[in-house]
Amino acid sequence: MADTKLGATAMAQCQEGSAEEGQEHRLRAALRHLQAESGVLERLIYKHRNQHRGAAYFQYLLKVRRDMKLLLSANLAEVINAVFPVITCHKPANTILVPNRQGKRKPGANHSHYKRLLGVARLLSQMAEPVMKGAVQISFLLARSFFVELCTAVLALLARVRVLTQQVSHIVYRHGYE
């Protein structure tokens, strides 16, 4: 009887661990896709900067680009490497709360992974507004049949960025506040 109970507990932990590994895989894939979309957005902004510089929709695109640069510069992959072994019970929980001992080797390394994860969560929640406002402005242009090719490309890019940021924020919020 006790063996069955222990076996069931071990099975539940293994299934939970595999679910967490799936979450980690999804998060890493979403980050790779965000990097790719950031490159596409960077190229679109570079190509159309002179013609659309003062327009409201272009200002929102610049805000989205700034937020994506901040998100990618947070080096979330490093935080994932530190946090997910704790979530899957491979490391003790205090390792993500204590700053790492690389203070002299890396600038800014004195921040704990937990604080960085919360900062990324805050940034992801703030990214929704410029993405939506930019999409609304672009849809106004598309309704007037101005710059149709640019508008469709930007709308597709903004939709993809919105979905990816929602996926990342869902995973980060789920694991950041447990």
Short mmCIF file of N, CA and C in Angstrom, two decimals:
data_model
loop_
_atom_site.label_atom_id
_atom_site.label_comp_id
_atom_site.label_asym_id
_atom_site.label_seq_id
_atom_site.Cartn_x
_atom_site.Cartn_y
_atom_site.Cartn_z
N MET A 1 0.83 -1.18 0.00
CA MET A 1 0.00 0.00 0.00
C MET A 1 0.88 1.26 0.00
N ALA A 2 1.90 1.28 0.88
CA ALA A 2 2.78 2.43 0.96
C ALA A 2 3.61 2.55 -0.32
N ASP A 3 3.99 1.38 -0.89
CA ASP A 3 4.75 1.42 -2.14
C ASP A 3 3.92 2.03 -3.26
N THR A 4 2.64 1.71 -3.30
CA THR A 4 1.77 2.26 -4.34
C THR A 4 1.61 3.77 -4.18
N LYS A 5 1.51 4.21 -2.93
CA LYS A 5 1.36 5.63 -2.68
C LYS A 5 2.63 6.38 -3.09
N LEU A 6 3.80 5.79 -2.76
CA LEU A 6 5.07 6.41 -3.15
C LEU A 6 5.23 6.40 -4.66
N GLY A 7 4.82 5.31 -5.29
CA GLY A 7 4.90 5.21 -6.74
C GLY A 7 4.01 6.23 -7.42
N ALA A 8 2.81 6.42 -6.87
CA ALA A 8 1.89 7.41 -7.44
C ALA A 8 2.45 8.82 -7.29
N THR A 9 3.07 9.09 -6.14
CA THR A 9 3.66 10.41 -5.92
C THR A 9 4.82 10.65 -6.89
N ALA A 10 5.65 9.64 -7.08
CA ALA A 10 6.77 9.76 -8.01
C ALA A 10 6.26 9.96 -9.43
N MET A 11 5.20 9.24 -9.81
CA MET A 11 4.62 9.40 -11.15
C MET A 11 4.08 10.81 -11.34
N ALA A 12 3.42 11.33 -10.31
CA ALA A 12 2.87 12.69 -10.41
C ALA A 12 3.99 13.71 -10.57
N GLN A 13 5.09 13.52 -9.83
CA GLN A 13 6.21 14.45 -9.95
C GLN A 13 6.87 14.34 -11.32
N CYS A 14 6.97 13.14 -11.86
CA CYS A 14 7.56 12.97 -13.19
C CYS A 14 6.68 13.62 -14.25
N GLN A 15 5.36 13.44 -14.14
CA GLN A 15 4.47 14.07 -15.11
C GLN A 15 4.53 15.58 -14.98
N GLU A 16 4.60 16.07 -13.74
CA GLU A 16 4.71 17.50 -13.51
C GLU A 16 6.03 18.02 -14.08
N GLY A 17 7.10 17.26 -13.91
CA GLY A 17 8.40 17.65 -14.44
C GLY A 17 8.38 17.70 -15.96
N SER A 18 7.72 16.72 -16.60
CA SER A 18 7.66 16.74 -18.06
C SER A 18 6.80 17.90 -18.56
N ALA A 19 5.76 18.25 -17.80
CA ALA A 19 4.96 19.41 -18.18
C ALA A 19 5.78 20.69 -18.07
N GLU A 20 6.62 20.77 -17.04
CA GLU A 20 7.47 21.94 -16.87
C GLU A 20 8.52 22.00 -17.98
N GLU A 21 9.04 20.85 -18.39
CA GLU A 21 9.99 20.83 -19.50
C GLU A 21 9.32 21.27 -20.79
N GLY A 22 8.05 20.89 -20.96
CA GLY A 22 7.29 21.37 -22.12
C GLY A 22 7.11 22.87 -22.09
N GLN A 23 6.85 23.42 -20.90
CA GLN A 23 6.73 24.87 -20.76
C GLN A 23 8.06 25.55 -21.09
N GLU A 24 9.14 24.96 -20.63
CA GLU A 24 10.46 25.53 -20.91
C GLU A 24 10.73 25.52 -22.42
N HIS A 25 10.37 24.42 -23.07
CA HIS A 25 10.57 24.32 -24.52
C HIS A 25 9.73 25.37 -25.25
N ARG A 26 8.48 25.55 -24.83
CA ARG A 26 7.61 26.55 -25.45
C ARG A 26 8.15 27.96 -25.25
N LEU A 27 8.68 28.22 -24.06
CA LEU A 27 9.22 29.54 -23.77
C LEU A 27 10.46 29.82 -24.61
N ARG A 28 11.33 28.83 -24.73
CA ARG A 28 12.53 29.02 -25.56
C ARG A 28 12.16 29.22 -27.03
N ALA A 29 11.17 28.47 -27.51
CA ALA A 29 10.73 28.63 -28.90
C ALA A 29 10.12 30.01 -29.12
N ALA A 30 9.32 30.47 -28.16
CA ALA A 30 8.71 31.80 -28.29
C ALA A 30 9.78 32.88 -28.30
N LEU A 31 10.82 32.72 -27.50
CA LEU A 31 11.90 33.70 -27.50
C LEU A 31 12.66 33.72 -28.82
N ARG A 32 12.87 32.54 -29.40
CA ARG A 32 13.53 32.49 -30.71
C ARG A 32 12.68 33.19 -31.76
N HIS A 33 11.36 32.95 -31.72
CA HIS A 33 10.48 33.59 -32.68
C HIS A 33 10.42 35.11 -32.45
N LEU A 34 10.46 35.53 -31.19
CA LEU A 34 10.48 36.96 -30.90
C LEU A 34 11.75 37.61 -31.45
N GLN A 35 12.87 36.91 -31.36
CA GLN A 35 14.11 37.44 -31.93
C GLN A 35 13.99 37.59 -33.45
N ALA A 36 13.37 36.61 -34.09
CA ALA A 36 13.19 36.68 -35.54
C ALA A 36 12.26 37.83 -35.91
N GLU A 37 11.16 37.97 -35.18
CA GLU A 37 10.22 39.06 -35.46
C GLU A 37 10.86 40.42 -35.18
N SER A 38 11.73 40.47 -34.19
CA SER A 38 12.44 41.71 -33.90
C SER A 38 13.34 42.10 -35.07
N GLY A 39 13.98 41.12 -35.68
CA GLY A 39 14.80 41.39 -36.85
C GLY A 39 13.99 41.89 -38.03
N VAL A 40 12.81 41.30 -38.24
CA VAL A 40 11.94 41.75 -39.33
C VAL A 40 11.46 43.17 -39.06
N LEU A 41 11.06 43.44 -37.82
CA LEU A 41 10.60 44.79 -37.47
C LEU A 41 11.72 45.81 -37.64
N GLU A 42 12.91 45.43 -37.25
CA GLU A 42 14.06 46.32 -37.40
C GLU A 42 14.29 46.66 -38.87
N ARG A 43 14.17 45.68 -39.72
CA ARG A 43 14.37 45.90 -41.15
C ARG A 43 13.26 46.77 -41.75
N LEU A 44 12.01 46.53 -41.34
CA LEU A 44 10.90 47.36 -41.83
C LEU A 44 11.07 48.81 -41.40
N ILE A 45 11.47 49.01 -40.17
CA ILE A 45 11.67 50.38 -39.68
C ILE A 45 12.83 51.04 -40.42
N TYR A 46 13.89 50.31 -40.64
CA TYR A 46 15.04 50.86 -41.36
C TYR A 46 14.65 51.27 -42.78
N LYS A 47 13.87 50.44 -43.43
CA LYS A 47 13.53 50.68 -44.82
C LYS A 47 12.54 51.84 -44.99
N HIS A 48 11.61 52.00 -44.06
CA HIS A 48 10.54 52.98 -44.23
C HIS A 48 10.66 54.19 -43.31
N ARG A 49 11.79 54.36 -42.65
CA ARG A 49 11.95 55.45 -41.68
C ARG A 49 11.79 56.82 -42.33
N ASN A 50 12.41 57.05 -43.46
CA ASN A 50 12.39 58.38 -44.07
C ASN A 50 10.98 58.81 -44.50
N GLN A 51 10.21 57.89 -45.02
CA GLN A 51 8.89 58.25 -45.54
C GLN A 51 7.85 58.38 -44.43
N HIS A 52 7.94 57.58 -43.39
CA HIS A 52 6.87 57.51 -42.39
C HIS A 52 7.28 58.04 -41.02
N ARG A 53 8.38 58.74 -40.95
CA ARG A 53 8.98 59.13 -39.67
C ARG A 53 8.04 59.84 -38.71
N GLY A 54 7.28 60.81 -39.16
CA GLY A 54 6.47 61.62 -38.26
C GLY A 54 5.08 61.07 -37.99
N ALA A 55 4.70 60.01 -38.65
CA ALA A 55 3.34 59.50 -38.51
C ALA A 55 3.14 58.81 -37.17
N ALA A 56 1.90 58.84 -36.68
CA ALA A 56 1.59 58.26 -35.37
C ALA A 56 1.82 56.76 -35.36
N TYR A 57 1.43 56.08 -36.44
CA TYR A 57 1.61 54.63 -36.48
C TYR A 57 3.09 54.26 -36.43
N PHE A 58 3.92 55.08 -37.05
CA PHE A 58 5.35 54.78 -37.05
C PHE A 58 5.96 55.00 -35.67
N GLN A 59 5.44 55.98 -34.94
CA GLN A 59 5.91 56.20 -33.57
C GLN A 59 5.57 55.00 -32.69
N TYR A 60 4.39 54.41 -32.89
CA TYR A 60 4.04 53.21 -32.13
C TYR A 60 4.94 52.04 -32.51
N LEU A 61 5.30 51.96 -33.80
CA LEU A 61 6.23 50.90 -34.21
C LEU A 61 7.59 51.10 -33.54
N LEU A 62 8.02 52.34 -33.40
CA LEU A 62 9.28 52.61 -32.71
C LEU A 62 9.20 52.21 -31.24
N LYS A 63 8.04 52.42 -30.62
CA LYS A 63 7.86 52.00 -29.22
C LYS A 63 7.90 50.48 -29.09
N VAL A 64 7.27 49.80 -30.05
CA VAL A 64 7.29 48.33 -30.03
C VAL A 64 8.72 47.84 -30.21
N ARG A 65 9.46 48.48 -31.11
CA ARG A 65 10.86 48.09 -31.32
C ARG A 65 11.69 48.31 -30.06
N ARG A 66 11.48 49.44 -29.39
CA ARG A 66 12.21 49.73 -28.15
C ARG A 66 11.90 48.68 -27.08
N ASP A 67 10.61 48.34 -26.94
CA ASP A 67 10.24 47.34 -25.93
C ASP A 67 10.80 45.96 -26.26
N MET A 68 10.82 45.61 -27.54
CA MET A 68 11.38 44.32 -27.91
C MET A 68 12.88 44.28 -27.67
N LYS A 69 13.57 45.39 -27.92
CA LYS A 69 15.00 45.45 -27.62
C LYS A 69 15.24 45.28 -26.13
N LEU A 70 14.41 45.93 -25.32
CA LEU A 70 14.55 45.79 -23.87
C LEU A 70 14.30 44.35 -23.43
N LEU A 71 13.29 43.73 -24.03
CA LEU A 71 12.96 42.35 -23.67
C LEU A 71 14.10 41.41 -24.05
N LEU A 72 14.65 41.60 -25.22
CA LEU A 72 15.72 40.71 -25.66
C LEU A 72 17.03 41.01 -24.93
N SER A 73 17.22 42.26 -24.49
CA SER A 73 18.44 42.58 -23.76
C SER A 73 18.38 42.11 -22.31
N ALA A 74 17.20 41.74 -21.83
CA ALA A 74 17.07 41.21 -20.47
C ALA A 74 17.70 39.83 -20.35
N ASN A 75 18.07 39.25 -21.48
CA ASN A 75 18.72 37.94 -21.51
C ASN A 75 17.89 36.91 -20.75
N LEU A 76 16.66 36.76 -21.22
CA LEU A 76 15.72 35.86 -20.57
C LEU A 76 16.17 34.41 -20.66
N ALA A 77 16.96 34.07 -21.67
CA ALA A 77 17.45 32.69 -21.79
C ALA A 77 18.31 32.31 -20.59
N GLU A 78 19.11 33.25 -20.10
CA GLU A 78 19.93 32.99 -18.92
C GLU A 78 19.06 32.79 -17.68
N VAL A 79 18.00 33.58 -17.58
CA VAL A 79 17.08 33.43 -16.45
C VAL A 79 16.36 32.09 -16.52
N ILE A 80 16.01 31.67 -17.73
CA ILE A 80 15.35 30.37 -17.91
C ILE A 80 16.28 29.26 -17.46
N ASN A 81 17.56 29.37 -17.82
CA ASN A 81 18.53 28.35 -17.41
C ASN A 81 18.62 28.24 -15.91
N ALA A 82 18.43 29.35 -15.20
CA ALA A 82 18.53 29.32 -13.75
C ALA A 82 17.22 28.93 -13.08
N VAL A 83 16.09 29.35 -13.65
CA VAL A 83 14.80 29.18 -12.97
C VAL A 83 14.19 27.80 -13.20
N PHE A 84 14.24 27.28 -14.40
CA PHE A 84 13.54 26.03 -14.67
C PHE A 84 14.11 24.82 -13.94
N PRO A 85 15.42 24.72 -13.67
CA PRO A 85 15.86 23.61 -12.82
C PRO A 85 15.29 23.68 -11.41
N VAL A 86 15.02 24.88 -10.92
CA VAL A 86 14.40 25.02 -9.60
C VAL A 86 12.95 24.58 -9.66
N ILE A 87 12.26 24.95 -10.73
CA ILE A 87 10.85 24.59 -10.87
C ILE A 87 10.68 23.09 -11.00
N THR A 88 11.60 22.44 -11.70
CA THR A 88 11.51 20.99 -11.87
C THR A 88 12.16 20.23 -10.73
N CYS A 89 12.51 20.93 -9.65
CA CYS A 89 13.05 20.33 -8.42
C CYS A 89 14.42 19.69 -8.63
N HIS A 90 15.21 20.21 -9.55
CA HIS A 90 16.58 19.72 -9.72
C HIS A 90 17.57 20.53 -8.91
N LYS A 91 17.17 21.74 -8.47
CA LYS A 91 18.02 22.61 -7.67
C LYS A 91 17.20 23.18 -6.51
N PRO A 92 17.87 23.61 -5.44
CA PRO A 92 17.12 24.23 -4.34
C PRO A 92 16.57 25.60 -4.73
N ALA A 93 15.48 25.99 -4.10
CA ALA A 93 14.77 27.22 -4.49
C ALA A 93 15.55 28.48 -4.17
N ASN A 94 16.44 28.44 -3.20
CA ASN A 94 17.14 29.68 -2.85
C ASN A 94 18.16 30.11 -3.89
N THR A 95 18.44 29.29 -4.89
CA THR A 95 19.43 29.67 -5.90
C THR A 95 18.94 30.78 -6.82
N ILE A 96 17.62 30.92 -6.99
CA ILE A 96 17.15 32.01 -7.85
C ILE A 96 16.93 33.29 -7.07
N LEU A 97 16.89 33.21 -5.76
CA LEU A 97 16.69 34.41 -4.95
C LEU A 97 17.99 35.09 -4.60
N VAL A 98 19.08 34.35 -4.60
CA VAL A 98 20.39 34.87 -4.22
C VAL A 98 21.12 35.31 -5.48
N PRO A 99 21.75 36.49 -5.47
CA PRO A 99 22.52 36.91 -6.65
C PRO A 99 23.67 35.95 -6.92
N ASN A 100 23.98 35.80 -8.19
CA ASN A 100 25.09 34.91 -8.53
C ASN A 100 26.42 35.58 -8.19
N ARG A 101 27.47 34.81 -8.13
CA ARG A 101 28.76 35.30 -7.64
C ARG A 101 29.66 35.76 -8.78
N GLN A 102 29.09 36.33 -9.81
CA GLN A 102 29.88 36.76 -10.96
C GLN A 102 29.93 38.28 -11.05
N GLY A 103 29.94 38.95 -9.93
CA GLY A 103 29.85 40.40 -9.89
C GLY A 103 30.97 41.11 -10.62
N LYS A 104 32.20 40.61 -10.51
CA LYS A 104 33.32 41.29 -11.15
C LYS A 104 33.48 40.90 -12.61
N ARG A 105 32.96 39.75 -12.97
CA ARG A 105 33.14 39.29 -14.34
C ARG A 105 32.10 39.88 -15.29
N LYS A 106 30.86 40.03 -14.81
CA LYS A 106 29.79 40.52 -15.66
C LYS A 106 29.17 41.77 -15.04
N PRO A 107 29.04 42.83 -15.81
CA PRO A 107 28.37 44.00 -15.25
C PRO A 107 26.87 43.72 -15.09
N GLY A 108 26.31 44.16 -14.00
CA GLY A 108 24.89 43.95 -13.75
C GLY A 108 24.55 42.56 -13.29
N ALA A 109 25.53 41.78 -12.90
CA ALA A 109 25.27 40.40 -12.51
C ALA A 109 24.80 40.29 -11.08
N ASN A 110 24.66 41.41 -10.37
CA ASN A 110 24.25 41.33 -8.99
C ASN A 110 22.74 41.27 -8.81
N HIS A 111 22.00 41.27 -9.89
CA HIS A 111 20.56 41.14 -9.79
C HIS A 111 20.18 39.67 -9.71
N SER A 112 19.24 39.38 -8.88
CA SER A 112 18.82 37.99 -8.77
C SER A 112 17.94 37.64 -9.97
N HIS A 113 17.86 36.36 -10.25
CA HIS A 113 17.06 35.90 -11.38
C HIS A 113 15.59 36.16 -11.14
N TYR A 114 15.18 36.10 -9.89
CA TYR A 114 13.78 36.34 -9.56
C TYR A 114 13.38 37.77 -9.90
N LYS A 115 14.23 38.73 -9.55
CA LYS A 115 13.93 40.13 -9.85
C LYS A 115 13.93 40.38 -11.36
N ARG A 116 14.83 39.73 -12.06
CA ARG A 116 14.86 39.88 -13.51
C ARG A 116 13.61 39.28 -14.14
N LEU A 117 13.15 38.17 -13.60
CA LEU A 117 11.93 37.55 -14.11
C LEU A 117 10.73 38.46 -13.87
N LEU A 118 10.66 39.09 -12.72
CA LEU A 118 9.57 40.02 -12.45
C LEU A 118 9.66 41.26 -13.34
N GLY A 119 10.87 41.72 -13.63
CA GLY A 119 11.04 42.84 -14.54
C GLY A 119 10.58 42.51 -15.95
N VAL A 120 10.88 41.30 -16.40
CA VAL A 120 10.43 40.86 -17.72
C VAL A 120 8.91 40.76 -17.74
N ALA A 121 8.32 40.28 -16.66
CA ALA A 121 6.86 40.19 -16.59
C ALA A 121 6.23 41.58 -16.67
N ARG A 122 6.81 42.54 -16.00
CA ARG A 122 6.30 43.91 -16.05
C ARG A 122 6.43 44.48 -17.46
N LEU A 123 7.56 44.24 -18.09
CA LEU A 123 7.77 44.74 -19.45
C LEU A 123 6.79 44.10 -20.43
N LEU A 124 6.53 42.81 -20.27
CA LEU A 124 5.59 42.13 -21.15
C LEU A 124 4.18 42.70 -20.99
N SER A 125 3.80 43.04 -19.76
CA SER A 125 2.47 43.60 -19.57
C SER A 125 2.38 45.01 -20.16
N GLN A 126 3.47 45.74 -20.18
CA GLN A 126 3.47 47.08 -20.75
C GLN A 126 3.58 47.08 -22.27
N MET A 127 3.99 45.97 -22.86
CA MET A 127 4.15 45.90 -24.31
C MET A 127 2.82 45.80 -25.03
N ALA A 128 1.77 45.40 -24.37
CA ALA A 128 0.49 45.18 -25.04
C ALA A 128 -0.08 46.48 -25.60
N GLU A 129 0.07 47.58 -24.87
CA GLU A 129 -0.54 48.84 -25.30
C GLU A 129 0.04 49.37 -26.61
N PRO A 130 1.37 49.52 -26.76
CA PRO A 130 1.87 50.03 -28.04
C PRO A 130 1.58 49.10 -29.21
N VAL A 131 1.56 47.80 -28.96
CA VAL A 131 1.26 46.86 -30.04
C VAL A 131 -0.17 47.06 -30.53
N MET A 132 -1.11 47.18 -29.59
CA MET A 132 -2.51 47.35 -29.98
C MET A 132 -2.76 48.72 -30.62
N LYS A 133 -2.19 49.77 -30.05
CA LYS A 133 -2.39 51.10 -30.63
C LYS A 133 -1.75 51.20 -32.01
N GLY A 134 -0.60 50.58 -32.19
CA GLY A 134 0.02 50.55 -33.50
C GLY A 134 -0.83 49.79 -34.50
N ALA A 135 -1.41 48.69 -34.07
CA ALA A 135 -2.27 47.90 -34.97
C ALA A 135 -3.52 48.69 -35.36
N VAL A 136 -4.08 49.44 -34.42
CA VAL A 136 -5.26 50.26 -34.73
C VAL A 136 -4.90 51.34 -35.75
N GLN A 137 -3.77 52.01 -35.55
CA GLN A 137 -3.35 53.05 -36.49
C GLN A 137 -3.06 52.47 -37.88
N ILE A 138 -2.44 51.31 -37.91
CA ILE A 138 -2.14 50.67 -39.20
C ILE A 138 -3.44 50.23 -39.88
N SER A 139 -4.41 49.76 -39.11
CA SER A 139 -5.68 49.35 -39.72
C SER A 139 -6.43 50.56 -40.29
N PHE A 140 -6.27 51.75 -39.69
CA PHE A 140 -6.85 52.96 -40.28
C PHE A 140 -6.23 53.24 -41.64
N LEU A 141 -4.93 53.08 -41.74
CA LEU A 141 -4.26 53.27 -43.03
C LEU A 141 -4.73 52.24 -44.05
N LEU A 142 -4.86 51.03 -43.61
CA LEU A 142 -5.29 49.96 -44.51
C LEU A 142 -6.72 50.18 -44.98
N ALA A 143 -7.57 50.73 -44.11
CA ALA A 143 -8.96 51.01 -44.50
C ALA A 143 -9.01 52.09 -45.58
N ARG A 144 -8.05 53.00 -45.58
CA ARG A 144 -8.00 54.04 -46.60
C ARG A 144 -7.20 53.62 -47.83
N SER A 145 -6.71 52.41 -47.83
CA SER A 145 -5.92 51.84 -48.93
C SER A 145 -4.60 52.58 -49.16
N PHE A 146 -4.00 53.06 -48.06
CA PHE A 146 -2.69 53.68 -48.15
C PHE A 146 -1.64 52.66 -47.75
N PHE A 147 -0.58 52.57 -48.51
CA PHE A 147 0.56 51.71 -48.19
C PHE A 147 0.11 50.28 -47.86
N VAL A 148 -0.62 49.67 -48.76
CA VAL A 148 -1.25 48.38 -48.49
C VAL A 148 -0.21 47.31 -48.16
N GLU A 149 0.88 47.24 -48.91
CA GLU A 149 1.88 46.20 -48.67
C GLU A 149 2.53 46.38 -47.30
N LEU A 150 2.90 47.61 -46.99
CA LEU A 150 3.50 47.88 -45.68
C LEU A 150 2.52 47.57 -44.56
N CYS A 151 1.27 47.98 -44.74
CA CYS A 151 0.26 47.77 -43.68
C CYS A 151 0.02 46.29 -43.42
N THR A 152 -0.07 45.49 -44.47
CA THR A 152 -0.31 44.07 -44.24
C THR A 152 0.89 43.41 -43.58
N ALA A 153 2.09 43.81 -44.00
CA ALA A 153 3.29 43.24 -43.37
C ALA A 153 3.37 43.63 -41.90
N VAL A 154 3.10 44.89 -41.60
CA VAL A 154 3.20 45.36 -40.22
C VAL A 154 2.10 44.76 -39.36
N LEU A 155 0.88 44.65 -39.90
CA LEU A 155 -0.21 44.04 -39.13
C LEU A 155 0.10 42.58 -38.81
N ALA A 156 0.63 41.85 -39.78
CA ALA A 156 1.00 40.46 -39.52
C ALA A 156 2.10 40.37 -38.47
N LEU A 157 3.07 41.27 -38.56
CA LEU A 157 4.16 41.28 -37.59
C LEU A 157 3.65 41.64 -36.20
N LEU A 158 2.79 42.65 -36.10
CA LEU A 158 2.26 43.04 -34.79
C LEU A 158 1.38 41.94 -34.18
N ALA A 159 0.63 41.25 -35.03
CA ALA A 159 -0.19 40.14 -34.52
C ALA A 159 0.70 39.03 -33.97
N ARG A 160 1.76 38.74 -34.69
CA ARG A 160 2.69 37.69 -34.24
C ARG A 160 3.39 38.11 -32.94
N VAL A 161 3.80 39.37 -32.86
CA VAL A 161 4.45 39.86 -31.64
C VAL A 161 3.48 39.80 -30.47
N ARG A 162 2.23 40.16 -30.70
CA ARG A 162 1.24 40.13 -29.61
C ARG A 162 1.03 38.71 -29.11
N VAL A 163 0.90 37.76 -30.02
CA VAL A 163 0.70 36.37 -29.62
C VAL A 163 1.92 35.85 -28.86
N LEU A 164 3.11 36.14 -29.36
CA LEU A 164 4.32 35.66 -28.70
C LEU A 164 4.51 36.29 -27.33
N THR A 165 4.23 37.58 -27.20
CA THR A 165 4.38 38.21 -25.89
C THR A 165 3.33 37.69 -24.92
N GLN A 166 2.14 37.37 -25.41
CA GLN A 166 1.14 36.78 -24.52
C GLN A 166 1.56 35.40 -24.06
N GLN A 167 2.13 34.60 -24.96
CA GLN A 167 2.60 33.27 -24.57
C GLN A 167 3.72 33.37 -23.54
N VAL A 168 4.68 34.24 -23.80
CA VAL A 168 5.80 34.39 -22.86
C VAL A 168 5.31 34.92 -21.53
N SER A 169 4.42 35.91 -21.56
CA SER A 169 3.93 36.48 -20.30
C SER A 169 3.11 35.47 -19.52
N HIS A 170 2.36 34.63 -20.21
CA HIS A 170 1.58 33.59 -19.52
C HIS A 170 2.52 32.63 -18.78
N ILE A 171 3.57 32.20 -19.44
CA ILE A 171 4.51 31.28 -18.81
C ILE A 171 5.27 31.97 -17.69
N VAL A 172 5.70 33.22 -17.93
CA VAL A 172 6.46 33.94 -16.91
C VAL A 172 5.61 34.23 -15.69
N TYR A 173 4.37 34.68 -15.90
CA TYR A 173 3.49 34.95 -14.77
C TYR A 173 3.18 33.68 -14.00
N ARG A 174 3.00 32.60 -14.73
CA ARG A 174 2.66 31.34 -14.07
C ARG A 174 3.79 30.88 -13.16
N HIS A 175 5.03 31.03 -13.63
CA HIS A 175 6.17 30.54 -12.84
C HIS A 175 6.78 31.62 -11.97
N GLY A 176 6.53 32.88 -12.28
CA GLY A 176 7.11 33.95 -11.49
C GLY A 176 6.42 34.16 -10.16
N TYR A 177 5.16 33.77 -10.07
CA TYR A 177 4.41 34.02 -8.85
C TYR A 177 4.04 32.75 -8.11
N GLU A 178 4.66 31.64 -8.42
CA GLU A 178 4.38 30.39 -7.70
C GLU A 178 5.16 30.33 -6.42
#
